[in-house]
Coordinates of C-alpha atoms in Angstrom, one line a residue:
M1 CA -4.0 -37.5 27.9
K2 CA -1.1 -36.9 26.2
R3 CA -2.6 -36.1 22.4
I4 CA -5.4 -33.6 24.8
G5 CA -2.2 -31.6 26.6
I6 CA -1.0 -30.9 22.5
L7 CA -4.3 -30.1 21.6
L8 CA -4.5 -28.5 23.8
T9 CA -1.2 -26.2 23.3
L10 CA -2.5 -25.9 19.4
L11 CA -5.6 -24.7 20.6
V12 CA -3.3 -22.1 22.9
F13 CA -0.3 -20.9 20.2
G14 CA -3.6 -20.4 17.5
N15 CA -5.5 -18.4 19.9
I16 CA -2.4 -15.9 19.8
S17 CA -2.0 -16.0 16.3
L18 CA -5.7 -15.6 15.9
A19 CA -4.9 -12.2 18.3
Q20 CA -1.9 -10.9 16.5
N21 CA -4.4 -9.6 13.3
H22 CA -7.6 -6.9 13.2
L23 CA -9.2 -5.0 11.6
M24 CA -10.0 -1.0 12.2
P25 CA -12.2 1.1 10.3
L26 CA -9.9 4.1 9.8
W27 CA -13.1 6.8 10.0
E28 CA -15.3 7.0 12.6
G29 CA -18.5 7.2 11.3
A30 CA -19.4 7.8 7.9
P31 CA -15.8 8.2 5.6
P32 CA -15.0 11.7 4.2
L33 CA -17.0 12.6 0.2
Q34 CA -19.3 9.9 0.8
K35 CA -23.0 10.0 -0.3
E36 CA -24.6 7.5 2.0
M37 CA -25.7 5.0 -0.7
D38 CA -27.6 1.1 -0.1
L39 CA -24.1 -0.2 -1.9
K40 CA -22.1 -3.1 -0.6
E41 CA -18.8 -4.5 -0.5
E42 CA -18.1 -7.1 -2.9
A43 CA -15.9 -10.0 -3.0
V44 CA -14.5 -12.4 -5.1
Q45 CA -12.7 -15.4 -4.2
E46 CA -11.2 -16.7 -7.9
G47 CA -7.6 -17.9 -7.4
I48 CA -7.1 -14.3 -5.8
L49 CA -9.2 -12.8 -3.3
R50 CA -10.6 -9.9 -5.3
I51 CA -12.5 -6.6 -3.2
S52 CA -14.4 -3.9 -5.0
N53 CA -17.1 -1.3 -4.6
V54 CA -15.6 -0.4 -0.7
Q55 CA -17.7 1.6 1.0
T56 CA -16.2 1.4 4.7
P57 CA -12.0 1.5 3.9
A58 CA -9.4 -0.4 7.1
I59 CA -6.8 -1.6 7.4
E60 CA -5.6 -4.8 8.5
V61 CA -3.6 -5.6 11.0
Y62 CA -1.3 -8.4 11.2
L63 CA 1.5 -7.7 14.5
P64 CA 4.2 -9.3 15.4
T65 CA 5.2 -11.4 18.5
K66 CA 6.6 -9.1 20.6
Q67 CA 9.7 -11.4 21.1
I68 CA 11.4 -11.4 16.9
A69 CA 8.9 -7.7 16.9
T70 CA 12.7 -5.2 14.9
G71 CA 9.0 -2.1 15.6
K72 CA 9.4 -1.1 12.0
A73 CA 6.0 -1.4 10.3
V74 CA 4.9 -1.6 6.3
L75 CA 1.4 -0.9 5.5
I76 CA 0.8 -2.3 2.1
F77 CA -1.6 -1.0 -1.2
P78 CA -3.0 -3.8 -3.1
G79 CA -2.8 -3.5 -6.4
G80 CA -6.3 -4.0 -8.9
G81 CA -5.9 -1.1 -11.4
Y82 CA -8.0 1.7 -8.7
G83 CA -11.2 -1.0 -9.8
I84 CA -10.7 -4.5 -8.1
L85 CA -8.5 -4.9 -4.9
A86 CA -6.5 -8.3 -5.3
Y87 CA -6.2 -8.2 -1.0
D88 CA -4.5 -11.5 0.2
W89 CA -2.4 -11.7 -3.6
E90 CA -1.0 -8.5 -2.7
G91 CA -1.7 -7.9 0.0
T92 CA -2.3 -10.3 3.5
D93 CA 0.1 -13.2 2.3
F94 CA 2.5 -9.7 2.0
A95 CA 2.0 -8.6 5.8
K96 CA 2.8 -12.4 6.8
W97 CA 4.8 -12.6 5.7
L98 CA 6.5 -9.5 7.4
N99 CA 5.3 -10.6 10.1
S100 CA 8.0 -14.4 9.8
Q101 CA 10.5 -10.8 9.4
G102 CA 9.4 -9.3 12.8
I103 CA 8.0 -6.7 10.8
A104 CA 3.9 -5.7 11.1
G105 CA 2.8 -6.3 7.8
I106 CA -1.1 -3.4 7.8
V107 CA -3.2 -3.7 4.4
V108 CA -4.8 -0.7 3.4
K109 CA -8.7 -2.0 2.4
Y110 CA -8.8 2.3 0.5
R111 CA -11.8 2.8 -1.7
L112 CA -11.8 2.5 -5.1
P113 CA -12.3 6.3 -7.1
I114 CA -15.4 4.0 -9.1
S115 CA -18.2 4.5 -6.8
K116 CA -20.9 6.1 -6.5
S117 CA -21.1 6.3 -3.3
L118 CA -17.6 9.2 -4.1
T119 CA -18.8 13.0 -4.2
N120 CA -14.7 13.8 -5.5
P121 CA -13.4 10.6 -6.4
K122 CA -9.5 11.5 -8.0
E123 CA -9.2 12.5 -3.7
V124 CA -10.4 9.2 -1.8
P125 CA -7.9 6.9 -2.6
L126 CA -4.9 9.9 -1.4
L127 CA -6.8 10.7 1.2
D128 CA -7.1 7.1 2.9
A129 CA -3.3 6.5 2.8
Q130 CA -3.1 9.9 4.6
R131 CA -5.7 8.3 6.9
A132 CA -3.8 4.8 7.3
L133 CA -0.5 6.1 7.8
R134 CA -2.1 8.5 10.6
L135 CA -3.9 5.9 11.8
V136 CA -0.9 3.1 12.7
R137 CA 1.3 6.5 14.1
H138 CA -1.1 7.2 16.7
Q139 CA -1.3 3.6 17.5
A140 CA 2.3 2.9 17.4
E141 CA 2.5 2.6 21.4
E142 CA 0.2 0.2 21.6
W143 CA 1.1 -1.9 18.7
N144 CA 4.7 -2.5 19.7
I145 CA 5.5 0.1 16.4
D146 CA 8.7 2.9 16.4
P147 CA 7.0 6.0 14.7
N148 CA 9.8 6.2 12.5
Q149 CA 9.9 3.4 11.3
I150 CA 6.3 3.5 8.9
G151 CA 7.2 2.6 5.3
I152 CA 4.7 1.6 2.3
M153 CA 4.4 -0.1 -0.4
G154 CA 2.3 -0.7 -3.4
F155 CA 1.0 -3.3 -5.5
S156 CA 1.2 -1.7 -9.4
A157 CA -2.0 0.9 -9.3
G158 CA -1.4 -0.3 -5.0
G159 CA 1.6 1.0 -6.4
H160 CA 0.3 4.8 -7.4
L161 CA -0.5 5.2 -4.3
A162 CA 2.0 4.1 -2.5
S163 CA 4.0 6.9 -4.5
T164 CA 0.8 9.3 -4.9
L165 CA 1.3 9.3 -0.6
S166 CA 5.2 9.5 -0.6
T167 CA 4.6 13.3 -3.1
Q168 CA 1.4 14.3 -2.1
F169 CA 1.4 13.4 2.1
D170 CA 0.7 17.2 2.9
H171 CA -2.0 17.9 0.3
S172 CA -4.6 18.9 2.6
I173 CA -8.9 19.8 0.5
E174 CA -11.3 21.3 3.1
R175 CA -13.2 18.6 6.1
E176 CA -13.4 18.2 9.3
M177 CA -10.8 17.7 11.4
D178 CA -9.6 15.4 14.2
E179 CA -6.4 14.4 16.9
I180 CA -5.6 11.8 14.5
D181 CA -4.9 14.3 11.3
Q182 CA -2.7 16.7 13.9
L183 CA -0.3 14.1 13.0
S184 CA 2.7 13.3 10.6
A185 CA 1.5 11.2 7.4
R186 CA 5.0 11.2 4.8
P187 CA 6.3 7.2 5.5
D188 CA 9.9 6.5 6.1
F189 CA 10.6 4.3 3.3
S190 CA 8.4 3.1 0.5
I191 CA 8.1 -0.2 -1.7
L192 CA 7.4 -0.1 -5.4
V193 CA 6.6 -2.8 -7.2
Y194 CA 6.1 -2.4 -10.4
P195 CA 4.5 0.5 -9.7
V196 CA 2.6 2.7 -12.0
I197 CA 3.7 5.7 -11.6
T198 CA 2.7 8.1 -15.1
F199 CA 0.2 9.3 -16.7
N200 CA 2.1 10.1 -19.6
D201 CA -0.1 9.2 -22.0
R202 CA 2.9 6.9 -23.6
F203 CA 3.6 5.4 -20.5
T204 CA 0.8 4.5 -18.3
H205 CA -1.5 1.7 -17.2
G206 CA -5.1 3.9 -18.8
G207 CA -7.0 1.8 -16.7
S208 CA -5.9 3.1 -13.3
K209 CA -5.7 6.5 -14.9
R210 CA -8.7 6.7 -16.8
N211 CA -10.6 4.7 -13.3
L212 CA -8.5 8.1 -10.5
L213 CA -8.9 10.5 -13.1
G214 CA -12.3 9.4 -15.3
E215 CA -12.1 9.7 -19.7
N216 CA -10.7 12.6 -21.0
P217 CA -9.1 14.2 -17.1
D218 CA -7.9 18.0 -17.4
P219 CA -4.1 18.3 -18.3
D220 CA -3.2 19.4 -14.4
L221 CA -4.9 17.2 -13.4
V222 CA -2.2 14.2 -15.0
T223 CA 0.7 16.9 -14.3
R224 CA -0.5 15.9 -9.9
F225 CA -1.0 12.3 -10.4
S226 CA 2.3 11.8 -13.2
N227 CA 4.4 11.6 -9.5
E228 CA 7.9 11.7 -11.1
L229 CA 7.2 15.0 -11.4
N230 CA 6.5 15.5 -7.6
V231 CA 9.3 14.3 -6.0
D232 CA 11.1 16.4 -4.0
E233 CA 14.0 16.2 -1.5
N234 CA 11.7 15.1 1.6
T235 CA 9.9 12.0 -0.5
P236 CA 11.2 9.1 1.5
P237 CA 14.0 6.5 0.6
T238 CA 12.3 4.3 -1.7
F239 CA 12.7 0.7 -2.7
L240 CA 11.6 -0.1 -7.0
I241 CA 11.4 -3.5 -8.2
H242 CA 9.7 -4.2 -11.8
A243 CA 10.2 -7.5 -14.5
Q244 CA 11.8 -5.5 -17.8
D245 CA 8.4 -8.1 -19.9
D246 CA 6.0 -6.1 -17.8
Q247 CA 3.3 -5.3 -21.0
A248 CA 0.6 -4.0 -18.9
V249 CA 2.4 -1.5 -16.6
P250 CA 6.0 -0.5 -18.7
L251 CA 9.4 -0.5 -17.1
E252 CA 10.0 3.1 -18.1
N253 CA 7.0 3.7 -14.6
S254 CA 10.4 2.7 -12.9
T255 CA 12.5 3.8 -13.8
L256 CA 11.6 7.5 -14.6
Y257 CA 11.1 7.4 -10.4
Y258 CA 13.6 6.4 -9.8
Q259 CA 15.6 9.4 -12.2
A260 CA 13.3 12.6 -10.7
L261 CA 14.7 10.7 -6.5
H262 CA 17.8 10.2 -7.3
A263 CA 18.0 14.1 -9.5
A264 CA 16.8 14.4 -5.9
G265 CA 19.6 13.5 -3.8
V266 CA 16.8 10.7 -2.6
E267 CA 18.1 7.6 -1.1
A268 CA 16.5 4.8 -3.7
S269 CA 18.0 1.2 -4.7
L270 CA 15.5 0.0 -8.5
H271 CA 16.2 -4.0 -9.9
I272 CA 14.8 -4.6 -13.2
Y273 CA 14.2 -8.4 -13.4
P274 CA 14.7 -9.7 -18.0
K275 CA 11.5 -11.7 -15.8
G276 CA 8.2 -11.3 -14.9
G277 CA 5.5 -10.0 -16.3
H278 CA 2.9 -8.0 -14.8
G279 CA 1.4 -9.0 -11.4
F280 CA 3.8 -11.5 -10.1
A281 CA 3.2 -9.9 -6.3
F282 CA 5.6 -13.3 -4.6
G283 CA 7.7 -14.2 -8.1
M284 CA 8.0 -17.9 -7.6
G285 CA 8.3 -19.8 -9.6
R286 CA 8.7 -16.6 -12.4
G287 CA 13.0 -17.8 -12.5
A288 CA 15.2 -14.5 -11.0
V289 CA 12.9 -13.0 -9.6
A290 CA 12.1 -15.2 -6.6
N291 CA 14.5 -14.3 -5.8
W292 CA 13.2 -10.3 -4.4
R293 CA 12.5 -10.1 -0.8
E294 CA 15.7 -10.5 0.1
V295 CA 16.8 -8.1 -1.6
L296 CA 14.4 -6.7 -0.3
L297 CA 15.3 -7.4 3.3
D298 CA 18.6 -6.1 2.6
W299 CA 17.3 -2.7 2.4
I300 CA 15.2 -3.0 4.9
N301 CA 17.3 -3.0 7.6
N302 CA 19.9 -0.8 6.0
L303 CA 17.6 2.2 6.0
K304 CA 19.3 4.5 7.5

């Protein structure tokens, strides 16, 4: 009987844990800027879960138990060069960790601009990011979230999307709107992890630039999506982390953005580690960079 009681307890708590996360599509019906095609999302688990060809963008919501909930939430944009999403490595793993800190972790499965079903590919990631943040604000009361404490976290190309949202949250295109679209898409804070920031040829990540804007993009588009050029006083407080030995996305991406934030009077924190490379995620086994999450938590807890 004792063993049965233990088993029942585990089942009950297991169900409670499972009930804390769920998937919610961003859009009712067909997403905007997408034509009907017989395309399928692909997911490949090879050490990292890589998702490609997203056709139904969604948020995967992980909520902490009410006993430890702080009211804060972080939307997470996984990286992958705008070609795939490193969905667990830079997504769900962090959502679960944030939950352990009393913070809602919400992974954004955004559409990728290389999909053939998109009618205006360059606008789609930002459109999905705006919708994701507005949808969380719309659901804030139900999910025990303070609508004024919703931040974002982006890794690599996901960091480019997060910095685009931070600087272009009010950008709009002609389309049908609903009540959720009336809410603000401005993040309350931003966390950028080895981010792609600039599309300046000298420092950019060529794959991310090409996948978002195509070959030989218009110079005006390069300027628009070089986010260090679009910072102003309304850009949210930002935490940046980068490794000096990053061979994929040069360190200058973070330093250029930090300099722009500082010049605009925006609260910012820049952390550079000598080693870590690119794509280190939690940083385990890579030396001092493994401590970056503790530094981040201190920053989050001391935000005004």
